[in-house]
Short mmCIF file of C-alpha atoms in Angstrom, two decimals:
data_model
loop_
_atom_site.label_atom_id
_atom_site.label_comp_id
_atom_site.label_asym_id
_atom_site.label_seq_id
_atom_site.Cartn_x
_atom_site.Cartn_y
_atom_site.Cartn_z
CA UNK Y 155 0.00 0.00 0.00
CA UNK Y 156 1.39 3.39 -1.06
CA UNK Y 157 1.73 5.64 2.06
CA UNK Y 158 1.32 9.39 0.96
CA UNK Y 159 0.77 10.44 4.67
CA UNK Y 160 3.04 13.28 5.90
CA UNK Y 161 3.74 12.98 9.20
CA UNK Y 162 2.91 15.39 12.05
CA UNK Y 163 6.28 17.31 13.28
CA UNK Y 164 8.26 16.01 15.73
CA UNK Y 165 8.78 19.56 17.29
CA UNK Y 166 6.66 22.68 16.47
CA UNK Y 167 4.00 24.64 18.08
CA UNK Y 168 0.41 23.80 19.60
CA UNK Y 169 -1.87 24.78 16.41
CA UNK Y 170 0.61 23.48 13.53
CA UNK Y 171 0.85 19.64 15.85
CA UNK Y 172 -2.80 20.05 16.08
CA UNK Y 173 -3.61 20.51 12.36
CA UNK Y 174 -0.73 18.08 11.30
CA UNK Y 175 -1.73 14.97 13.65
CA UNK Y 176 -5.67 15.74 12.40
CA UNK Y 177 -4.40 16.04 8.88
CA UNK Y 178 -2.23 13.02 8.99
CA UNK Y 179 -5.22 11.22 10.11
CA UNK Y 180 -7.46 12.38 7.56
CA UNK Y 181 -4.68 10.99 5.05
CA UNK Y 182 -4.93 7.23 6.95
CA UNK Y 183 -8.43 6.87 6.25
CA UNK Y 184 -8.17 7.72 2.63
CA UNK Y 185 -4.86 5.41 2.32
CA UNK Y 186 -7.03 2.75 3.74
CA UNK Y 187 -9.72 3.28 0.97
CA UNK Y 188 -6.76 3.65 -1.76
CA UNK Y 189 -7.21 1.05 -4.49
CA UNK Y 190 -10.70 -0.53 -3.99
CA UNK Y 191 -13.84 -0.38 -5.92
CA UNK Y 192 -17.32 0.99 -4.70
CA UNK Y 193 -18.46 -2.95 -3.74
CA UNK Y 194 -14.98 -3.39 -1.97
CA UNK Y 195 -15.66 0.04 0.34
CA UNK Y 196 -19.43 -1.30 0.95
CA UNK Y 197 -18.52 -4.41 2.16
CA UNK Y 198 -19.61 -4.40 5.39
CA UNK Y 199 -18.26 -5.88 8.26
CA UNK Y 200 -19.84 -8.66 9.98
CA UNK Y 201 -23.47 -8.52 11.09
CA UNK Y 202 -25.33 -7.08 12.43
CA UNK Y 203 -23.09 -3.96 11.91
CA UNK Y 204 -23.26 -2.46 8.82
CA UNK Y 205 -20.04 -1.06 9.20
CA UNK Y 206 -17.76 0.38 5.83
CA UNK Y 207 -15.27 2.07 4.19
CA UNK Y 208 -17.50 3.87 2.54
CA UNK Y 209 -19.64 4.28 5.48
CA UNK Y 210 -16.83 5.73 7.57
CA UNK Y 211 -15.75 7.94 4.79
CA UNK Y 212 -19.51 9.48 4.81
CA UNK Y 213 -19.42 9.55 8.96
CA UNK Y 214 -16.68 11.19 9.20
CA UNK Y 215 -18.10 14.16 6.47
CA UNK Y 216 -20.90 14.11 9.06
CA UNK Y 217 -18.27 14.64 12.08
CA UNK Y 218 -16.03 17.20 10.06
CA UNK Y 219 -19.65 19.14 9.79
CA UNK Y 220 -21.38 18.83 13.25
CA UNK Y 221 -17.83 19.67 14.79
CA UNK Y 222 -16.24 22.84 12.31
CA UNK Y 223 -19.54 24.00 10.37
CA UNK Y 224 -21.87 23.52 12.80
CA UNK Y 225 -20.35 24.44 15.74
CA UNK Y 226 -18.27 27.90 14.49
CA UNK Y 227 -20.76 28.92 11.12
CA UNK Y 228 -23.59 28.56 11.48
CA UNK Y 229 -25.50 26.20 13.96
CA UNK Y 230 -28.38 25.12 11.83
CA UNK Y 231 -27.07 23.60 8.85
CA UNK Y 232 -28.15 20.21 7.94
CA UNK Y 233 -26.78 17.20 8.31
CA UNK Y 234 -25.24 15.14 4.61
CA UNK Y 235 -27.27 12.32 4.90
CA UNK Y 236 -30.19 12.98 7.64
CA UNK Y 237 -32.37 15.19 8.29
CA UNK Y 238 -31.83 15.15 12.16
CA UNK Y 239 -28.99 14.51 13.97
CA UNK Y 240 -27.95 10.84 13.26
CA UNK Y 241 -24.66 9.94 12.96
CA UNK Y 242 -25.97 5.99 11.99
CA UNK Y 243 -27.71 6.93 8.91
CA UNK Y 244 -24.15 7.87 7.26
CA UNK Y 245 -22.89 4.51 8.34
CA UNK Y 246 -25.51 3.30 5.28
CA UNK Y 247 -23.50 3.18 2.12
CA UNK Y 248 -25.68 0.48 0.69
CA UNK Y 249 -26.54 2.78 -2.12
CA UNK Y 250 -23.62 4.72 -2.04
CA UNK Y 251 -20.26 5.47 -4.28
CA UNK Y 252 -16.94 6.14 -3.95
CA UNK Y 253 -17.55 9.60 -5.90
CA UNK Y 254 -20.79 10.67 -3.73
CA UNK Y 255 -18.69 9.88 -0.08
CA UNK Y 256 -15.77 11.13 -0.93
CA UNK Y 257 -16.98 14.33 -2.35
CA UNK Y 258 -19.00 14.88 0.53
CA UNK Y 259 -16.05 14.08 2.65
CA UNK Y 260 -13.54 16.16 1.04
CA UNK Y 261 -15.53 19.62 0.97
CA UNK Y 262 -16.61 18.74 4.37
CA UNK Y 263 -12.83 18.67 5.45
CA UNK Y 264 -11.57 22.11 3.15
CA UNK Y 265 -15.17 23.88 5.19
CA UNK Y 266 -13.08 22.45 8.08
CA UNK Y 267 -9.20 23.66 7.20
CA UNK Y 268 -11.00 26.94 5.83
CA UNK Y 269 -12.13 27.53 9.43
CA UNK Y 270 -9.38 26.53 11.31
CA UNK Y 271 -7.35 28.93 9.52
CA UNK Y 272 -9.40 31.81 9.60
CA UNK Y 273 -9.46 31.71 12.92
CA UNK Y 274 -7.39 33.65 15.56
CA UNK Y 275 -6.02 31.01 17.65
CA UNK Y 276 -7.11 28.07 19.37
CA UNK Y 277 -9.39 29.79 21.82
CA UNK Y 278 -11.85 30.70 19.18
CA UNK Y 279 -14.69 29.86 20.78
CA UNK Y 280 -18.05 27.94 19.08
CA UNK Y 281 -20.90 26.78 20.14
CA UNK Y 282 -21.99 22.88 20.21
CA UNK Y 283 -25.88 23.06 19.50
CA UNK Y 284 -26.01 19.19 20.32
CA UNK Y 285 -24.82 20.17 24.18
CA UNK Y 286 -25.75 23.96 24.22
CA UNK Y 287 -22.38 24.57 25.41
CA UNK Y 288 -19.65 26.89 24.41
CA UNK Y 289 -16.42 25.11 23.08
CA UNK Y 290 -13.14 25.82 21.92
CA UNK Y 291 -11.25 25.20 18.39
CA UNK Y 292 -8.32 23.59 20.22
CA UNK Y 293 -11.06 21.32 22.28
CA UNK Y 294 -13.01 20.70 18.41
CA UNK Y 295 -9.37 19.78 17.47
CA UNK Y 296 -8.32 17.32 20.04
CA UNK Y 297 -11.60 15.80 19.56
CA UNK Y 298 -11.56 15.46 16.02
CA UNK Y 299 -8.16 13.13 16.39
CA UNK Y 300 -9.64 11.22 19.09
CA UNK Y 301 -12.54 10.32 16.66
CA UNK Y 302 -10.53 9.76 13.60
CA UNK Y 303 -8.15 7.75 14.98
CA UNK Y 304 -11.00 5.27 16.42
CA UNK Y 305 -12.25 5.12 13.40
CA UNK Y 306 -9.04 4.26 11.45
CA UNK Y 307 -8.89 1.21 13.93
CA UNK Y 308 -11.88 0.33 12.35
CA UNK Y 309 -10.73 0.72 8.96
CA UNK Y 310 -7.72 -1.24 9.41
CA UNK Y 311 -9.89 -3.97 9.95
CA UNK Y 312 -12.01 -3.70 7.41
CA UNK Y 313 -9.34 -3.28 4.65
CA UNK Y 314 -7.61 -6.11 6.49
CA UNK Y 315 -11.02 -8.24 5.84
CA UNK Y 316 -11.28 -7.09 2.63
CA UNK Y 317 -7.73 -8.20 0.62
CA UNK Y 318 -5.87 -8.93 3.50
CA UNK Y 319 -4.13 -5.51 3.48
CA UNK Y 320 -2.48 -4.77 6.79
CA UNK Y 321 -0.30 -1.79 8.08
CA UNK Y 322 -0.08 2.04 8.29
#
């Protein structure tokens, strides 16, 4: 498996680790779908989850929007693929592509990088509808890694179930 990933820096300041480690992530989980075919990333796990490739790739658009777009633009806009809050309903790539997810997925994460950079620093401050709280961009950020990296655990095995690819 090619590995295009560039790694986080091994010394530089709180915002450029942040954005590299979250960014390096973001790389994993599209390494992990490099190569396959939409019925490869639909292959689902084992039942009765119906987790995906292609179903992470469209959860984590949802994620990238509830926790950047949602939470520092503007509070009411919609979900990709529900019309409530429901983070399952992504996880459904039965009828889905490659193109569709990814697309999703990749303006979801430029919204994101767009409003990381805009903003002053770290303590830019949003608000989480979902817990009517105040949070920061540097707690958004932290989180964001947390959530990727489960889910690239995930999508090691599933690639791993798939063709037996294993690593990175």
């Amino acid at each position: 498996m090619n590995d295009p990933r560039i790694g986080p820096p091994h010394f530089g300041g709180e915002r450029e680790t942040l954005r590299a480690f979250l960014d390096y992530h973001r790389a994993t989980l599209a390494m992990k779908c490099e190569g396959l075919g939409d019925e490869d990333l639909r292959r689902q796990s084992m039942p009765p989850s119906t987790l995906s490739l292609l179903g992470l790739v469209r959860h984590m658009a949802e994620v990238e929007r509830a926790w950047f777009r949602r939470v520092f633009e503007d509070h009411d806009v919609p979900m990709v693929w529900s019309d409530k809050i429901d983070f399952q309903a992504a996880y459904d790539a039965s009828e889905s592509t490659r193109a569709e997810a990814f697309a999703a997925w990749e303006a979801e994460v430029e919204h994101s990088r767009r409003i990381e950079r805009d903003a002053e620093s770290l303590d830019l401050a949003g608000y989480q509808p979902r817990w009517e709280e105040e949070v920061s961009l540097r707690m958004v950020m932290l989180h964001m890694i947390l959530e990727y990296g489960r889910h690239n655990g995930h999508a090691d095995l599933l690639r791993e179930g798939i063709d037996g690819t294993v690593g990175a």
